[in-house]
């Protein structure tokens, strides 16, 4: 069967199945199990209302449990075991973690990830704040916004191709076709640089790609927050003789502190999961390894599920503080 | 007061210029790739894309026809032709035969070749190689020319990538595979999530707050954790690496955001409508399908766009759950990464392939930006 046809059938089966499930299960509850008639009508209605939410929730809970909750536990278990040749698993305790800690590649990935975690959220939020503040004050601001926002729609892989062209290097005697080297040579640089293979700094050239993508996100959210600031506070500051910079840093920024924090953490999560950019541009060579790519390497190239799972758990542990913070915020908001 | 007004208008100018600079900076890389996808391999390899817009002076490295085309005229061996091929439209200003001395001669001059023989090059690219002995080797000697060529943009790259079935680097198949992955993976989670979101927003039951908190928590669980356990699961229940597997995976991974977005939106709908309907005897199922679902259209659209962009642009999930050794089910992102490995220097292929995959999300982005922004604002945990 051709995949397209299979896809079409899946849509039909999926949609009909879902609607059918919800409709029939509700009908069953109301007509057969607890009909709101007869001597027990009142009790039946109450019972039906107790059960109904779970009918609505069941498919989603099943999928969430199976595809997100169970894997966390299973990955934890796998990280503490080794596969035995010929099938089966052997309990090895923390041995995978110990082995991982002894690998220089792991520490390289950790170091790079920390750099990414510092640089990318800071730069994206900074640029986003700048763009939000500036575009709100000019006539063609909305057009400017959608152009800065545009990279959000581009895949990490597409972005990798786009930026690889920017970083391209040709021998000195030829015309440079990468913008960066062309500018570098025009400004008097002696030798064209191979930006992506020079250790340490090459990580930053990879980070630029993600900053380029995430700035639009930060800008959109922060721009909405800036607009939500009460006019009176700004007007009062103007009357008191504050200059534009004081208004921005002393009046506006403190009022949107929470939103900035949200943007920061959201980008932090994206950074922790960043895989495609590194995979496509350097594949972790030249000391650009990051955790997510390290994990992919371990799982699918080295075929070492133990260490691969262990590194996935490391990512999870790094995400944990933000997870807890988010949950607490959400709960506080609901009260 | 004059002072303030004056500094204001200057400030407005600075702001405008800053934004212009920022926009250009952000647009430049994409625009470069876009222009490159319309240039021939030669053009891309020899000059920066920013020169493509103007009639430009380019330094080209060209070759004469190979020695096998030589003819004997008297006791001399001759190779004749045009450096620019069949239809020359460039004008040579200076040329040379050594890479260290590319501007040694003007058109009409005759130069000595290192390997023996002489070459004469005219302004239109016509050349004549003469030697007393037969030319040897596989390829003709290199000629370095500085020529002014009119800008030339071509659709040939797109024809090759999309419509040439014999092209092993073609993207047509991958394009349809991506589409096949994306559409069911966008539609199915919406439906599942909408019912759950309604229950979490408008039904009262013990454990509701806990469930909402769990959804918020699952929002940030890295999907890296799910790869091995789920692949194991899929293999053991016989789905293996297949479309069904990736549809299920995308559904699972998209659900937390879907439920979160939709619940927030539904919870904000006016209570009166729902209570009136209840009083009039509507069941929850009716309230949901007849009232909530139509009213929630903006939130549904927001999520649909997110999920579409995410599944279309995804590489990791496709690599793990779909693409097998046969390569028949490769998606565009994976194909592009492959091309970056095998065709790293062929920018005409890479640029075009990348743009084929970028074009659809960009269209969706510009057409539905309103919903995307709305979804972002609702989706970031406040």
XYZ file of C-alpha atoms in Angstrom:
717
model
C 0.000 0.000 0.000
C 1.405 3.373 -0.887
C 2.342 5.543 2.097
C 0.105 8.371 0.915
C -2.918 6.085 0.876
C -1.856 4.661 4.205
C -1.657 8.200 5.555
C -5.106 9.040 4.272
C -6.516 5.892 5.835
C -4.788 6.643 9.102
C -6.368 10.075 9.164
C -9.811 8.608 8.491
C -9.390 5.744 10.946
C -7.859 8.054 13.533
C -10.537 10.706 13.275
C -13.476 8.313 12.984
C -12.003 6.131 15.715
C -11.564 9.068 18.077
C -14.985 10.558 17.496
C -16.552 7.110 17.581
C -14.852 6.269 20.843
C -15.966 9.476 22.544
C -19.501 9.263 21.173
C -20.071 5.598 21.877
C -18.501 5.603 25.312
C -20.664 8.560 26.324
C -23.729 6.860 24.905
C -22.865 3.674 26.770
C -22.502 5.572 30.008
C -25.799 7.434 29.599
C -27.964 4.752 28.045
C -26.743 1.465 29.425
C -24.618 1.838 32.548
C -26.223 4.687 34.481
C -29.372 5.866 32.664
C -30.739 9.054 34.262
C -34.159 7.424 34.627
C -35.953 5.053 36.921
C -35.766 4.835 40.676
C -32.040 5.629 40.916
C -31.994 8.546 38.459
C -30.273 10.986 40.804
C -27.602 8.574 41.923
C -27.024 7.483 38.337
C -26.457 11.025 37.145
C -23.897 11.590 39.863
C -22.114 8.364 39.086
C -22.075 9.088 35.357
C -20.588 12.520 36.057
C -17.879 10.906 38.144
C -16.870 8.622 35.324
C -17.307 10.936 32.343
C -14.141 13.034 32.791
C -12.073 9.883 32.593
C -13.765 8.907 29.328
C -12.710 12.248 27.893
C -9.218 11.936 29.294
C -8.492 8.287 28.627
C -6.889 8.432 25.126
C -4.745 11.435 26.031
C -3.628 9.906 29.314
C -2.802 6.647 27.606
C -0.662 8.415 24.988
C 1.021 10.697 27.541
C 1.745 7.828 29.849
C 3.058 5.554 27.155
C 5.024 8.114 25.157
C 6.376 10.442 27.838
C 5.990 9.139 31.372
C 6.892 5.484 30.865
C 10.044 6.303 28.834
C 11.430 8.401 31.694
C 11.248 5.416 34.019
C 12.415 2.963 31.378
C 15.382 5.149 30.401
C 16.356 5.361 34.050
C 16.227 1.577 34.239
C 18.209 1.152 31.002
C 20.879 3.531 32.254
C 21.499 1.146 35.138
C 21.747 -1.961 32.966
C 23.841 -3.305 30.148
C 22.596 -5.322 27.236
C 23.819 -8.882 27.263
C 24.743 -10.232 23.835
C 21.970 -12.538 22.691
C 19.225 -10.660 24.484
C 18.413 -9.745 28.035
C 19.791 -7.149 30.397
C 22.273 -7.229 33.218
C 22.056 -4.948 36.242
C 25.264 -2.931 36.487
C 24.367 -0.189 38.926
C 26.105 3.103 38.308
C 28.791 1.587 36.117
C 27.460 3.288 32.965
C 27.642 6.648 34.646
C 31.166 5.979 35.872
C 32.255 4.920 32.420
C 30.643 8.004 30.909
C 32.379 10.284 33.383
C 35.718 8.914 32.264
C 35.143 9.835 28.639
C 36.690 13.129 27.562
C 33.960 13.477 24.899
C 31.325 13.580 27.638
C 33.072 16.388 29.469
C 33.569 18.204 26.217
C 29.817 17.922 25.628
C 29.087 19.106 29.169
C 31.404 22.079 28.813
C 29.907 23.054 25.475
C 26.381 22.619 26.789
C 27.156 24.947 29.671
C 28.510 27.507 27.209
C 25.382 27.126 25.091
C 23.239 27.493 28.206
C 24.903 30.762 29.120
C 25.266 32.345 25.702
C 22.169 31.390 23.717
C 19.375 32.307 26.163
C 21.176 35.519 27.132
C 21.806 36.654 23.572
C 18.392 35.614 22.263
C 16.576 37.327 25.093
C 18.792 40.387 24.786
C 18.328 40.733 21.044
C 14.649 39.894 21.411
C 14.179 42.620 24.001
C 16.049 45.091 21.839
C 14.023 44.192 18.757
C 10.758 44.302 20.701
C 11.486 47.717 22.154
C 12.684 49.213 18.867
C 10.017 47.771 16.579
C 7.226 48.946 18.854
C 8.204 52.537 18.180
C 8.263 52.691 14.396
C 5.675 52.614 11.667
C 6.863 49.531 9.820
C 7.407 47.690 13.096
C 5.051 44.852 12.283
C 6.808 44.061 9.025
C 10.174 44.193 10.774
C 8.823 41.868 13.436
C 7.632 39.243 11.045
C 10.958 39.298 9.206
C 12.939 38.825 12.423
C 10.431 36.190 13.504
C 10.709 34.288 10.214
C 13.610 31.963 11.152
C 11.236 30.317 13.660
C 9.582 28.592 10.715
C 12.849 27.321 9.285
C 14.019 23.891 10.348
C 17.274 23.546 12.254
C 18.580 21.597 9.286
C 17.578 24.341 6.855
C 19.218 26.873 9.147
C 22.342 24.726 9.210
C 22.544 24.869 5.405
C 21.885 28.609 5.403
C 24.654 29.294 7.883
C 27.087 26.832 6.377
C 27.009 28.991 3.278
C 27.710 32.041 5.430
C 30.695 30.284 7.019
C 31.996 28.776 3.785
C 35.738 28.960 3.187
C 37.606 29.084 -0.117
C 41.364 29.145 -0.654
C 42.908 32.607 -0.549
C 43.401 32.997 -4.299
C 39.731 32.374 -5.066
C 36.776 34.637 -4.467
C 35.184 33.897 -1.100
C 31.597 32.712 -1.429
C 30.870 32.812 2.304
C 29.804 36.229 3.521
C 31.791 36.019 6.731
C 35.094 35.301 5.029
C 34.401 37.883 2.331
C 33.920 40.521 5.014
C 36.918 39.246 6.943
C 39.173 39.491 3.878
C 37.731 42.877 2.898
C 38.539 44.180 6.366
C 42.142 43.165 5.887
C 42.200 39.609 7.187
C 45.209 37.757 5.870
C 43.929 34.203 5.541
C 40.373 32.956 5.031
C 39.266 31.299 8.265
C 37.673 27.878 8.571
C 35.148 29.046 11.131
C 33.622 25.682 11.942
C 36.812 23.725 12.492
C 38.685 26.066 14.812
C 38.086 24.646 18.299
C 36.479 26.679 21.029
C 35.293 29.524 18.794
C 33.498 27.184 16.417
C 30.965 26.405 19.140
C 30.041 30.060 19.146
C 29.466 30.013 15.413
C 27.025 27.158 15.967
C 25.341 29.093 18.766
C 24.749 32.021 16.430
C 22.463 29.783 14.393
C 20.244 29.051 17.376
C 20.314 32.660 18.546
C 19.206 33.663 15.061
C 16.256 31.276 15.322
C 15.222 32.007 18.900
C 15.437 35.797 18.877
C 12.125 36.057 17.018
C 10.417 33.963 19.675
C 11.792 36.137 22.464
C 10.825 39.275 20.581
C 7.193 38.237 20.067
C 6.622 37.376 23.708
C 8.496 40.352 25.103
C 6.826 42.753 22.708
C 3.413 41.648 23.990
C 4.634 42.115 27.552
C 5.982 45.595 26.795
C 2.630 46.596 25.386
C 0.938 45.402 28.550
C 2.862 47.886 30.688
C 0.503 50.541 32.080
C 0.958 53.819 30.214
C 0.830 55.877 33.403
C 4.112 54.495 34.737
C 5.942 55.517 31.571
C 4.223 58.902 31.447
C 5.080 59.600 35.053
C 8.717 58.832 34.327
C 8.727 61.169 31.323
C 7.234 63.950 33.402
C 9.924 63.364 35.988
C 12.510 63.876 33.270
C 13.748 60.335 32.716
C 15.641 59.752 29.479
C 14.674 56.914 27.115
C 17.333 54.605 28.504
C 16.225 55.170 32.065
C 12.624 54.566 31.041
C 13.588 51.322 29.391
C 15.883 49.899 32.055
C 14.326 51.317 35.197
C 10.626 51.427 34.341
C 9.896 48.895 31.647
C 12.315 46.028 32.246
C 11.463 45.594 35.945
C 7.777 45.370 35.064
C 8.275 42.558 32.570
C 10.825 40.691 34.676
C 8.618 37.627 34.927
C 8.098 37.400 31.198
C 11.823 37.717 30.624
C 12.336 34.828 33.008
C 9.782 32.728 31.120
C 11.439 33.447 27.778
C 14.823 32.662 29.272
C 13.756 29.295 30.647
C 11.895 28.318 27.489
C 14.994 28.969 25.398
C 17.101 27.133 27.977
C 14.971 24.032 27.416
C 15.404 24.355 23.664
C 19.150 24.663 24.120
C 19.332 21.532 26.247
C 17.620 19.582 23.502
C 19.581 21.077 20.626
C 20.617 18.300 18.328
C 19.960 19.016 14.662
C 22.233 22.036 14.337
C 25.304 20.300 15.707
C 24.445 17.038 13.971
C 24.128 18.721 10.575
C 26.959 21.240 10.770
C 29.856 19.531 12.531
C 28.458 16.302 13.976
C 30.343 17.034 17.161
C 33.740 17.059 15.526
C 36.346 19.725 16.260
C 35.273 19.850 19.913
C 31.726 21.012 19.264
C 29.986 18.023 20.856
C 26.830 18.683 22.882
C 24.891 16.325 25.135
C 21.994 15.582 22.791
C 24.332 14.705 19.944
C 26.590 12.743 22.273
C 23.564 10.732 23.300
C 22.573 10.091 19.688
C 26.123 8.977 18.969
C 26.081 6.537 21.864
C 22.623 5.147 21.103
C 22.754 4.715 17.362
C 26.397 4.704 16.313
C 28.143 3.029 19.225
C 24.924 1.082 19.932
C 25.585 1.463 23.647
C 22.156 1.773 25.219
C 23.524 1.949 28.747
C 25.673 5.035 28.315
C 23.195 6.552 25.860
C 20.440 6.288 28.441
C 22.745 7.627 31.127
C 23.433 10.746 29.065
C 19.694 11.154 28.413
C 19.175 11.077 32.173
C 21.817 13.796 32.517
C 19.771 15.974 30.146
C 16.667 15.201 32.187
C 18.422 16.206 35.414
C 19.464 19.507 33.837
C 15.858 20.148 32.771
C 14.488 19.212 36.197
C 14.821 22.587 37.975
C 12.910 24.328 35.200
C 10.285 21.586 35.209
C 9.712 22.020 38.934
C 9.641 25.800 38.606
C 7.097 25.621 35.778
C 4.841 23.243 37.669
C 4.932 25.399 40.781
C 4.127 28.496 38.777
C 1.244 26.805 37.039
C -0.177 25.598 40.339
C 0.179 29.006 41.935
C -1.631 30.544 38.996
C -4.564 28.152 39.278
C -5.204 29.019 42.905
C 11.230 72.106 24.883
C 12.886 72.611 21.529
C 15.765 70.613 22.777
C 13.653 67.612 23.641
C 11.752 67.718 20.377
C 15.014 67.889 18.448
C 16.585 64.991 20.220
C 13.396 63.019 19.695
C 13.440 63.225 15.917
C 17.086 62.268 15.876
C 16.244 59.351 18.107
C 13.490 58.222 15.750
C 16.008 58.155 12.951
C 18.419 56.113 14.992
C 15.678 53.685 15.944
C 14.654 53.272 12.312
C 18.230 52.656 11.259
C 18.815 50.185 14.070
C 15.742 48.184 13.129
C 16.729 48.268 9.478
C 20.151 46.955 10.406
C 18.674 44.239 12.581
C 16.224 43.140 9.885
C 18.952 43.037 7.254
C 21.184 41.027 9.556
C 18.381 38.556 10.153
C 17.348 38.325 6.516
C 20.763 38.246 4.931
C 21.664 34.577 5.479
C 18.339 33.251 4.202
C 18.358 35.615 1.268
C 21.849 34.447 0.356
C 20.771 30.843 0.175
C 17.662 31.840 -1.759
C 19.678 33.687 -4.408
C 22.185 30.857 -4.566
C 19.462 28.351 -5.374
C 18.884 30.203 -8.661
C 22.534 30.228 -9.741
C 24.486 27.667 -11.684
C 27.114 25.537 -10.009
C 29.888 27.543 -11.684
C 28.543 30.860 -10.568
C 28.126 29.741 -6.984
C 31.588 28.226 -6.844
C 33.404 31.234 -8.247
C 31.698 34.278 -6.798
C 29.721 35.318 -3.770
C 25.929 35.327 -4.137
C 25.820 39.066 -3.451
C 27.422 39.546 -6.854
C 24.596 37.684 -8.573
C 22.316 40.680 -8.429
C 24.498 42.926 -10.562
C 26.387 42.518 -13.805
C 29.625 41.744 -12.113
C 33.275 41.346 -12.675
C 34.140 37.805 -11.817
C 37.350 35.910 -11.569
C 36.721 32.623 -13.273
C 38.843 29.573 -13.630
C 38.001 27.920 -16.906
C 39.460 25.141 -18.986
C 39.942 24.792 -22.687
C 38.591 21.779 -24.500
C 40.481 18.559 -23.687
C 43.455 17.474 -25.848
C 41.374 14.771 -27.535
C 39.616 17.485 -29.540
C 42.837 18.770 -31.105
C 43.227 18.882 -34.861
C 46.411 18.868 -36.868
C 46.884 21.859 -39.149
C 50.064 21.464 -41.176
C 52.715 20.496 -38.611
C 50.914 22.315 -35.769
C 48.379 20.895 -33.333
C 45.439 23.224 -32.669
C 42.568 23.353 -30.159
C 39.935 25.989 -30.773
C 36.732 26.933 -29.006
C 35.141 29.333 -26.581
C 35.893 29.384 -22.868
C 32.305 30.250 -22.043
C 30.871 27.365 -24.030
C 28.128 27.647 -26.614
C 26.557 31.004 -25.838
C 29.083 33.457 -24.528
C 27.692 36.615 -22.957
C 30.612 37.679 -20.821
C 33.379 40.089 -21.731
C 36.949 39.363 -20.686
C 39.039 42.289 -19.470
C 42.245 40.545 -18.454
C 43.377 36.939 -18.290
C 46.280 34.747 -17.346
C 47.486 31.153 -17.411
C 48.823 30.906 -13.873
C 46.883 31.203 -10.647
C 49.549 33.573 -9.318
C 49.278 35.878 -12.269
C 45.662 35.972 -13.356
C 45.833 39.429 -14.952
C 48.993 39.031 -17.034
C 47.404 39.445 -20.466
C 44.731 41.493 -22.208
C 42.361 40.042 -24.817
C 44.125 39.384 -28.125
C 47.490 38.650 -26.413
C 49.280 35.360 -26.814
C 50.689 33.557 -23.807
C 53.209 30.749 -23.455
C 51.916 27.690 -21.663
C 54.049 25.966 -19.081
C 53.389 22.554 -20.565
C 54.351 23.769 -24.035
C 52.429 25.618 -26.723
C 50.796 29.014 -26.965
C 47.316 30.300 -26.303
C 45.484 33.342 -27.617
C 42.287 34.507 -25.935
C 39.818 37.055 -27.355
C 37.514 39.327 -25.367
C 34.457 37.167 -26.092
C 36.165 34.053 -24.742
C 37.238 32.540 -28.081
C 40.621 30.911 -27.744
C 43.166 29.195 -29.940
C 45.798 26.808 -28.615
C 48.735 26.045 -30.827
C 51.596 23.607 -30.247
C 54.206 21.998 -32.377
C 53.777 18.701 -30.531
C 50.533 16.920 -29.764
C 48.750 18.019 -26.567
C 48.640 15.330 -23.909
C 46.693 14.618 -20.794
C 42.978 14.256 -20.051
C 42.015 17.882 -19.527
C 42.796 21.133 -21.252
C 45.001 23.754 -19.558
C 43.420 26.193 -17.119
C 42.795 29.781 -18.080
C 42.144 32.412 -15.433
C 39.937 35.180 -16.712
C 38.474 38.312 -15.227
C 35.200 38.819 -17.016
C 32.124 40.975 -16.702
C 29.082 38.764 -16.952
C 25.442 39.803 -16.800
C 23.531 38.346 -13.854
C 22.001 35.080 -14.788
C 19.388 33.324 -12.733
C 18.038 29.936 -13.611
C 15.290 27.545 -12.525
C 17.371 24.595 -13.640
C 18.358 23.650 -10.072
C 14.728 23.311 -9.055
C 13.951 21.285 -12.174
C 16.787 18.915 -11.360
C 15.909 18.535 -7.707
C 12.153 18.216 -8.026
C 11.249 16.907 -11.470
C 14.120 14.739 -12.593
C 13.185 11.176 -11.605
C 16.647 9.890 -12.516
C 18.368 12.247 -10.070
C 19.528 10.306 -7.002
C 19.755 13.586 -5.088
C 16.158 14.436 -5.988
C 13.848 15.684 -3.287
C 10.488 14.739 -4.809
C 10.197 11.473 -2.933
C 11.390 12.960 0.332
C 8.918 15.796 -0.116
C 5.990 13.385 -0.304
C 7.340 11.356 2.584
C 7.512 14.476 4.722
C 3.964 15.338 3.743
C 2.847 11.812 4.592
C 4.417 12.096 8.031
C 3.140 15.579 8.730
C -0.563 15.568 7.992
C -1.777 12.676 10.147
C 0.706 13.673 12.841
C -0.931 17.100 12.938
C -4.586 16.114 12.838
C -4.753 13.205 15.262
C -3.267 14.835 18.370
C -5.644 17.798 18.012
C -8.676 15.575 18.404
C -7.324 13.567 21.301
C -6.101 16.687 23.056
C -9.305 18.658 22.570
C -11.424 16.173 24.527
C -8.863 15.965 27.310
C -8.542 19.750 27.426
C -12.300 20.108 27.796
C -12.337 17.687 30.699
C -9.486 19.542 32.384
C -11.089 22.925 31.822
C -14.778 22.384 32.497
C -15.342 19.146 34.365
C -14.904 18.787 38.074
C -13.261 15.661 39.342
C -10.722 14.712 41.966
C -7.130 14.892 40.752
C -7.763 17.544 38.143
C -5.187 20.007 39.478
C -2.649 17.221 39.712
C -3.233 16.223 36.107
C -2.821 19.786 34.883
C 0.438 20.053 36.799
C 1.570 16.782 35.245
C 0.850 18.119 31.765
C 2.873 21.249 32.511
C 5.702 19.037 33.710
C 5.591 16.809 30.653
C 5.791 19.909 28.433
C 9.509 20.153 29.060
C 10.491 16.487 29.259
C 13.214 16.109 26.619
C 12.045 13.709 23.971
C 15.560 12.286 23.957
C 14.483 10.170 26.886
C 11.758 8.556 24.854
C 13.850 7.355 21.962
C 15.153 3.992 23.095
C 12.223 2.820 25.233
C 9.746 3.635 22.495
C 11.805 2.172 19.698
C 12.059 -0.983 21.790
C 8.315 -0.912 22.329
C 7.576 -0.369 18.641
C 9.888 -3.187 17.648
C 8.363 -5.570 20.158
C 4.758 -4.940 19.124
C 5.630 -5.186 15.453
C 5.278 -1.580 14.317
C 9.016 -1.262 13.879
C 10.280 1.655 11.875
C 7.253 2.772 9.913
C 4.859 5.585 9.261
C 2.494 4.264 11.901
C 5.316 4.430 14.423
C 6.226 8.016 13.665
C 2.592 9.151 13.639
C 2.118 7.674 17.097
C 5.385 9.158 18.326
C 4.564 12.643 17.065
C 1.096 12.366 18.569
C 2.527 11.472 21.949
C 5.193 14.187 21.869
C 2.747 16.853 20.700
C 0.041 16.127 23.253
C 1.329 18.078 26.279
C 1.502 21.330 24.329
C -1.839 20.626 22.670
C -3.603 19.912 25.946
C -1.952 22.865 27.657
C -2.786 25.358 24.901
C -6.345 24.157 24.424
C -7.103 23.928 28.135
C -5.908 27.468 28.756
C -8.030 28.716 25.920
C -11.130 26.732 26.837
C -10.889 27.725 30.483
C -11.069 31.324 29.333
C -14.376 30.866 27.511
C -17.360 32.531 29.223
C -18.893 30.377 31.921
C -22.432 31.590 31.128
C -22.602 29.903 27.759
C -21.673 26.550 29.164
C -23.947 26.754 32.174
C -26.898 27.884 30.064
C -26.383 24.909 27.807
C -26.234 22.618 30.845
C -29.474 24.057 32.194
C -31.083 23.512 28.808
C -30.238 19.843 29.147
C -27.235 19.520 26.829
C -24.894 16.660 27.635
C -21.168 17.228 28.023
C -20.609 15.593 24.677
C -23.009 18.023 23.010
C -21.565 21.040 24.792
C -18.137 20.011 23.647
C -18.924 19.366 19.993
C -21.516 22.098 19.450
C -20.153 24.961 21.571
C -16.591 24.518 22.786
C -15.012 23.109 19.663
C -16.230 25.849 17.278
C -15.344 28.576 19.771
C -11.860 27.167 20.263
C -10.951 27.456 16.608
C -8.140 30.011 17.167
C -6.445 27.782 19.701
C -6.885 24.733 17.483
C -5.333 26.650 14.584
C -2.412 27.773 16.779
C -1.621 24.273 17.829
C -2.080 22.907 14.309
C 0.533 25.351 13.042
C 2.959 24.497 15.821
C 2.588 20.809 15.285
C 2.824 21.181 11.526
C 6.037 23.217 11.705
C 7.509 20.923 14.285
C 6.758 17.672 12.456
C 7.764 19.120 9.083
C 11.081 20.385 10.454
C 11.826 17.416 12.659
C 14.937 15.354 12.090
C 15.502 13.341 15.238
C 12.125 11.604 15.531
C 12.158 10.715 11.838
C 15.654 9.293 12.066
C 14.751 7.130 15.018
C 11.206 6.007 14.288
C 10.867 6.097 10.517
C 13.961 5.935 8.383
C 15.229 2.412 7.910
C 18.223 1.072 6.036
C 16.344 0.955 2.714
C 16.162 4.740 2.625
C 12.771 4.593 0.902
C 11.078 6.535 3.684
C 13.596 9.312 4.093
C 12.220 12.761 4.894
C 13.531 16.044 3.575
C 15.517 17.072 6.634
C 17.306 13.728 6.702
C 17.929 13.893 2.963
C 19.470 17.351 3.314
C 21.801 16.180 6.070
C 22.778 13.302 3.804
C 23.465 15.728 0.962
C 25.582 17.881 3.263
C 27.763 14.848 3.757
C 27.979 13.621 0.180
C 27.566 16.907 -1.690
C 29.146 19.309 0.766
C 30.640 21.500 -1.946
C 27.742 21.434 -4.407
C 25.921 24.466 -3.189
C 23.501 24.497 -6.112
C 22.120 21.143 -4.929
C 22.232 21.972 -1.219
C 20.715 25.423 -1.543
C 17.892 24.228 -3.738
C 17.146 21.180 -1.603
C 17.108 23.311 1.533
C 14.798 25.829 -0.037
C 12.379 23.180 -1.215
C 12.039 22.084 2.397
C 11.940 25.616 3.815
C 9.366 26.945 1.364
C 6.297 25.217 2.784
C 6.832 26.227 6.427
C 7.567 29.773 5.291
C 4.296 29.892 3.364
C 2.401 28.581 6.366
C 4.247 31.028 8.582
C 3.374 34.116 6.585
C -0.198 33.021 5.922
C -1.020 32.071 9.516
C 1.311 34.283 11.515
C -1.554 35.692 13.549
C -2.423 32.290 15.010
C 1.207 31.386 15.543
C 1.806 34.510 17.629
C -1.371 33.922 19.589
C -0.355 30.368 20.320
C 3.116 31.429 21.428
C 1.670 33.963 23.832
C -0.718 31.417 25.289
C 1.774 28.574 25.290
C 4.653 30.071 27.183
C 4.080 29.162 30.800
C 3.309 32.408 32.523
